[in-house]
Coordinates of C-alpha atoms and ligand atoms in Angstrom, one line a residue:
M156 CA 48.5 -54.8 10.6
V157 CA 51.9 -53.5 12.8
A158 CA 49.9 -51.0 13.2
K159 CA 46.7 -51.7 14.0
L160 CA 48.5 -53.5 17.0
Y161 CA 50.2 -49.5 17.3
V162 CA 46.6 -47.8 17.0
A163 CA 44.9 -50.9 19.2
G164 CA 47.7 -50.0 21.8
C165 CA 47.2 -46.6 22.1
L166 CA 43.2 -46.2 22.3
Y167 CA 43.4 -49.1 25.0
L168 CA 46.2 -46.7 27.0
I169 CA 44.3 -43.7 26.7
P170 CA 42.2 -43.5 30.1
S171 CA 45.8 -43.6 31.7
P172 CA 47.7 -41.6 30.8
L173 CA 50.1 -41.5 33.5
C174 CA 51.0 -45.2 32.1
L175 CA 50.5 -44.3 27.7
V176 CA 54.3 -42.4 28.2
P177 CA 56.6 -45.8 29.5
C178 CA 53.7 -47.6 27.8
V179 CA 54.3 -46.1 24.1
F180 CA 57.9 -47.1 24.7
F181 CA 57.7 -50.5 25.7
L182 CA 55.1 -50.7 22.5
V183 CA 57.6 -49.6 20.1
P184 CA 60.6 -52.7 19.8
Y185 CA 57.8 -54.5 21.3
I186 CA 56.3 -54.0 17.4
A187 CA 59.5 -53.4 15.8
T188 CA 60.8 -57.6 17.3
M189 CA 57.3 -58.4 16.3
K190 CA 58.2 -57.7 12.5
S191 CA 62.2 -58.4 12.4
I192 CA 60.0 -61.8 13.5
L193 CA 57.9 -61.7 11.0
V194 CA 60.4 -60.9 7.8
F195 CA 63.8 -62.3 8.5
V196 CA 62.1 -65.7 10.6
L197 CA 58.5 -65.9 9.3
L198 CA 58.7 -65.4 6.0
P199 CA 61.7 -67.2 4.5
L200 CA 60.2 -69.6 5.7
T201 CA 57.1 -69.3 4.1
L202 CA 59.1 -69.0 0.9
L203 CA 61.1 -72.4 1.0
A204 CA 57.9 -73.7 1.8
Q205 CA 56.0 -72.9 -1.0
Q206 CA 59.5 -73.5 -2.8
T207 CA 59.5 -77.4 -1.7
K208 CA 55.4 -77.5 -2.2
P209 CA 55.8 -80.9 -4.8
P210 CA 55.2 -78.5 -8.1
A211 CA 51.5 -79.8 -9.0
V212 CA 51.4 -81.9 -12.0
C213 CA 48.9 -80.6 -15.0
D214 CA 48.9 -82.0 -18.7
I215 CA 50.3 -79.2 -20.9
L216 CA 53.1 -76.5 -19.4
I217 CA 53.3 -73.6 -21.5
R218 CA 57.2 -72.5 -20.5
N219 CA 58.2 -68.7 -20.8
G220 CA 56.6 -67.3 -23.5
K221 CA 55.9 -63.8 -24.4
I222 CA 52.2 -63.7 -22.5
I223 CA 49.6 -61.2 -24.6
D224 CA 46.7 -62.2 -22.7
G225 CA 43.7 -60.0 -24.6
S226 CA 42.7 -58.1 -21.9
G227 CA 44.8 -55.0 -23.5
N228 CA 47.1 -55.4 -20.5
N229 CA 51.1 -54.8 -21.5
W230 CA 53.1 -58.5 -22.3
Y231 CA 54.7 -60.0 -20.1
Y232 CA 56.9 -63.5 -19.8
G233 CA 55.0 -66.1 -17.8
D234 CA 53.9 -69.9 -17.7
I235 CA 50.5 -71.4 -18.6
A236 CA 49.4 -75.2 -17.1
V237 CA 47.1 -76.2 -18.5
K238 CA 44.6 -79.3 -17.1
D239 CA 41.8 -81.2 -18.4
G240 CA 41.6 -78.6 -21.5
K241 CA 41.4 -75.6 -19.4
I242 CA 43.9 -73.0 -18.4
V243 CA 44.4 -73.8 -14.4
S244 CA 46.4 -71.1 -13.4
V245 CA 48.4 -67.7 -15.6
G246 CA 52.2 -66.5 -14.3
R247 CA 55.8 -66.3 -13.5
Q248 CA 57.8 -69.6 -13.1
L249 CA 54.8 -71.7 -12.2
N250 CA 55.1 -74.3 -9.7
Y251 CA 53.6 -76.8 -11.9
T252 CA 54.4 -80.3 -14.5
G253 CA 53.4 -81.0 -17.4
K254 CA 52.8 -84.1 -18.7
K255 CA 53.7 -82.4 -22.0
A256 CA 55.6 -79.3 -22.2
I257 CA 56.4 -76.8 -24.7
D258 CA 59.1 -74.3 -24.9
A259 CA 57.8 -71.1 -25.7
T260 CA 60.6 -68.9 -25.2
G261 CA 60.8 -66.5 -27.8
L262 CA 57.1 -67.0 -29.4
V263 CA 54.1 -65.2 -27.9
V264 CA 50.9 -67.5 -26.3
A265 CA 47.7 -65.4 -26.5
P266 CA 44.0 -66.4 -26.5
G267 CA 42.9 -67.5 -29.9
F268 CA 42.0 -65.3 -31.5
I269 CA 37.7 -64.0 -33.1
D270 CA 37.0 -64.1 -36.2
V271 CA 33.5 -62.0 -36.0
H272 CA 32.8 -62.3 -40.0
T273 CA 32.7 -65.6 -41.0
H274 CA 29.8 -67.7 -43.1
L275 CA 30.6 -71.0 -42.6
E276 CA 26.9 -71.9 -43.3
G277 CA 26.8 -75.2 -44.8
D278 CA 30.9 -75.6 -44.9
E279 CA 30.5 -76.9 -41.8
K280 CA 31.1 -80.5 -42.4
K281 CA 33.5 -80.1 -45.2
D282 CA 36.4 -79.7 -42.5
P283 CA 35.6 -80.2 -39.1
N284 CA 39.1 -79.3 -38.2
A285 CA 39.2 -76.3 -39.2
T286 CA 43.0 -76.4 -40.1
N287 CA 41.6 -72.8 -42.5
F288 CA 40.7 -71.3 -38.8
I289 CA 43.3 -72.8 -36.5
M290 CA 46.4 -72.3 -38.3
D291 CA 45.9 -69.2 -38.2
G292 CA 45.0 -68.8 -34.8
V293 CA 41.4 -68.4 -35.1
T294 CA 39.4 -70.5 -32.3
T295 CA 36.3 -68.4 -32.5
C296 CA 33.8 -67.8 -35.8
I297 CA 30.6 -65.6 -35.6
T298 CA 28.8 -66.6 -38.4
G299 CA 25.3 -65.7 -40.3
N300 CA 26.6 -62.7 -40.9
C301 CA 25.0 -60.2 -43.9
G302 CA 21.4 -61.1 -43.0
A303 CA 22.3 -64.6 -43.9
S304 CA 21.7 -67.1 -41.2
N305 CA 19.3 -70.8 -40.4
T306 CA 16.0 -68.9 -38.4
D307 CA 16.3 -71.7 -36.2
I308 CA 19.2 -71.2 -34.2
G309 CA 18.8 -73.6 -31.3
K310 CA 18.3 -76.2 -34.5
Y311 CA 21.8 -75.2 -35.7
L312 CA 23.5 -75.0 -32.5
G313 CA 22.4 -78.5 -32.3
F314 CA 24.0 -79.4 -35.5
I315 CA 27.0 -77.6 -35.0
D316 CA 27.6 -79.3 -31.6
S317 CA 27.1 -82.6 -33.1
L318 CA 29.8 -82.2 -35.5
K319 CA 32.9 -81.6 -32.7
L320 CA 34.3 -78.8 -34.4
S321 CA 38.0 -77.9 -33.6
I322 CA 36.8 -74.0 -33.2
N323 CA 34.2 -72.4 -31.0
V324 CA 30.8 -71.3 -32.7
A325 CA 28.7 -68.1 -32.2
T326 CA 26.0 -66.9 -35.0
L327 CA 24.2 -63.8 -35.0
V328 CA 20.2 -64.2 -36.8
G329 CA 19.9 -63.0 -40.1
H330 CA 17.3 -60.4 -41.1
N331 CA 16.9 -61.6 -44.7
D332 CA 15.8 -64.6 -43.4
I333 CA 13.9 -63.8 -41.0
R334 CA 12.2 -62.0 -43.7
K335 CA 11.5 -64.4 -47.1
Q336 CA 9.9 -66.7 -44.0
V337 CA 7.8 -64.1 -43.3
M338 CA 7.2 -62.5 -47.0
G339 CA 8.8 -64.5 -48.8
R340 CA 10.2 -61.1 -51.5
A341 CA 7.8 -58.8 -51.2
N342 CA 9.1 -55.5 -52.2
R343 CA 6.9 -53.5 -49.2
E344 CA 6.8 -52.6 -45.7
A345 CA 6.0 -55.6 -43.6
T346 CA 2.0 -55.1 -42.3
P347 CA 1.6 -55.3 -38.7
D348 CA 0.9 -58.7 -38.3
E349 CA 4.2 -59.5 -40.3
M350 CA 6.4 -57.3 -37.6
E351 CA 5.4 -59.2 -34.5
Q352 CA 6.8 -63.1 -37.1
M353 CA 9.4 -61.3 -36.6
R354 CA 9.7 -60.4 -33.8
N355 CA 8.9 -63.7 -32.5
I356 CA 11.8 -65.5 -34.6
V357 CA 14.9 -63.1 -32.7
D358 CA 13.0 -63.4 -29.8
K359 CA 13.0 -67.3 -30.3
A360 CA 16.5 -67.4 -31.8
M361 CA 18.2 -65.0 -28.6
R362 CA 16.8 -67.3 -26.3
D363 CA 18.2 -70.2 -28.1
G364 CA 21.5 -68.8 -28.2
A365 CA 21.5 -66.1 -30.9
V366 CA 24.6 -63.3 -30.0
G367 CA 22.3 -61.0 -32.0
L368 CA 20.4 -59.5 -35.0
S369 CA 22.6 -58.9 -38.0
T370 CA 21.0 -57.5 -41.7
G371 CA 21.8 -57.3 -45.2
L372 CA 20.5 -54.2 -46.1
I373 CA 21.8 -54.2 -49.8
Y374 CA 20.4 -57.7 -50.7
I375 CA 17.2 -58.9 -51.3
P376 CA 14.5 -58.5 -49.5
G377 CA 16.9 -56.2 -47.0
T378 CA 17.0 -53.8 -49.1
Y379 CA 13.1 -53.2 -49.5
T380 CA 13.1 -52.7 -45.5
K381 CA 13.2 -48.9 -44.0
T382 CA 15.1 -48.4 -41.1
P383 CA 11.8 -48.6 -38.5
E384 CA 11.4 -52.5 -39.1
I385 CA 14.9 -53.5 -38.5
V386 CA 15.0 -50.8 -35.3
E387 CA 11.7 -53.0 -34.2
L388 CA 14.1 -55.9 -34.1
A389 CA 16.8 -54.7 -32.5
K390 CA 14.6 -53.4 -29.6
V391 CA 14.1 -57.7 -29.2
V392 CA 17.3 -58.0 -29.6
A393 CA 18.9 -55.6 -26.7
K394 CA 16.4 -56.9 -24.3
Y395 CA 19.1 -60.2 -24.4
D396 CA 22.5 -58.0 -24.5
G397 CA 22.7 -58.5 -28.3
V398 CA 24.7 -57.5 -30.9
Y399 CA 23.5 -55.8 -34.3
T400 CA 26.3 -56.2 -36.8
T401 CA 25.3 -54.6 -40.6
H402 CA 25.8 -55.1 -44.2
M403 CA 24.9 -51.7 -44.7
R404 CA 22.9 -50.5 -47.3
D405 CA 25.2 -48.9 -49.5
E406 CA 29.0 -49.1 -49.2
G407 CA 29.7 -46.2 -51.7
D408 CA 28.3 -43.2 -52.9
S409 CA 25.7 -43.3 -49.5
V410 CA 28.0 -44.3 -47.1
V411 CA 27.1 -41.5 -44.8
F412 CA 23.3 -42.3 -44.8
A413 CA 24.6 -45.4 -44.5
I414 CA 27.0 -45.5 -41.4
N415 CA 23.8 -42.7 -40.1
E416 CA 20.8 -45.9 -40.5
A417 CA 23.2 -48.3 -38.6
L418 CA 23.7 -45.7 -36.1
T419 CA 20.1 -45.0 -35.1
V420 CA 19.4 -48.4 -35.0
G421 CA 22.1 -48.3 -31.6
R422 CA 20.9 -45.4 -30.9
E423 CA 16.9 -46.6 -30.7
A424 CA 17.3 -50.2 -29.6
R425 CA 20.5 -49.2 -27.2
L426 CA 22.1 -52.0 -28.6
P427 CA 25.5 -52.3 -30.0
V428 CA 26.3 -51.9 -33.4
E429 CA 29.0 -53.8 -35.9
I430 CA 29.9 -52.2 -39.1
S431 CA 30.5 -55.2 -41.1
H432 CA 33.5 -55.1 -43.7
F433 CA 33.5 -51.3 -43.3
K434 CA 34.9 -50.2 -46.5
L435 CA 34.1 -47.9 -49.1
S436 CA 33.7 -48.4 -53.1
G437 CA 34.1 -46.8 -56.5
Q438 CA 37.3 -44.9 -56.9
Q439 CA 35.1 -41.6 -56.5
N440 CA 34.7 -42.3 -53.0
W441 CA 38.5 -43.1 -52.3
G442 CA 40.1 -41.4 -49.5
R443 CA 36.2 -40.7 -48.2
S444 CA 38.0 -42.7 -45.0
K445 CA 38.5 -38.7 -43.4
E446 CA 34.9 -38.9 -43.9
T447 CA 33.6 -42.0 -42.9
I448 CA 36.1 -42.9 -39.8
P449 CA 35.2 -39.2 -37.8
M450 CA 31.3 -39.9 -37.8
I451 CA 32.4 -43.5 -35.4
T452 CA 34.5 -41.6 -33.5
A453 CA 31.4 -38.9 -33.2
A454 CA 29.5 -42.2 -32.1
R455 CA 31.8 -43.3 -29.3
K456 CA 31.5 -40.1 -27.4
E457 CA 28.3 -39.6 -28.0
G458 CA 27.6 -43.2 -26.1
I459 CA 26.7 -45.6 -28.9
E460 CA 28.7 -48.9 -28.9
V461 CA 29.7 -48.7 -32.3
T462 CA 32.4 -50.7 -33.9
I463 CA 33.5 -51.8 -37.2
D464 CA 35.7 -54.6 -38.8
Q465 CA 37.4 -54.9 -41.9
Ligands
ZN640 ZN1 28.7 -58.6 -46.0

């Protein structure tokens, strides 16, 4: 602001060069004085006003935690204010008072973990508190993995809402159940009409809130499916910014073929790929991660948004 004043003063003075020198001399001490007033009088007053401001009230105040915010930033010490079930402020020495205060000195405070690979269908009612997840710090689960899910996602999410679970649940729509609904356990390629029916199920699932498509290509009937069928269905998912997750066709001797198939889906349907429980089975394959992990790294370099979990 001071710099702007100075520049503005000079520009104004250009038409009358004779006055320039004395005026600039006049301006400099004037600006210096203004700056001093700002720094030495106004700033402390502002800080004082901030400090004397009565603290805002929140429901829960977590103090002095080592905050790891999940964005990849370095940790820092700070406070977190929660009101009406939502975080209202995060920072150092917040001017808040909490109805409930938690001293987190020596503890890490982080957002809940997301478990990207669960199969919780059928267990939802057993323990709505989901203590098995909560005690591990997991607050969000992705279910519908490995090609197995409900095919009416709207209905399923309505059911989840009705339970008032203590965790968030997101679901994929599973290819095996879609295929079974349309073709039973037929060991053949889908006809154009069957393809259309499967595309429609995926489309509706995505509109109803699914986060993507999962396959279980090692299971029946996924194993009867050729790659182009998956690419076609994944293209529908891509329209809604969904992901493709896969329990691959093979996690042993033919793992390279299977990884390439997953990458082909990502490349051709243009959507992120998540390879589930990335591993190698069979003693003869021990050590082959030297071969498989570089495939993932190379695909990411190529521009395929591929991730893996274990
Ligand atoms: Zn699986």
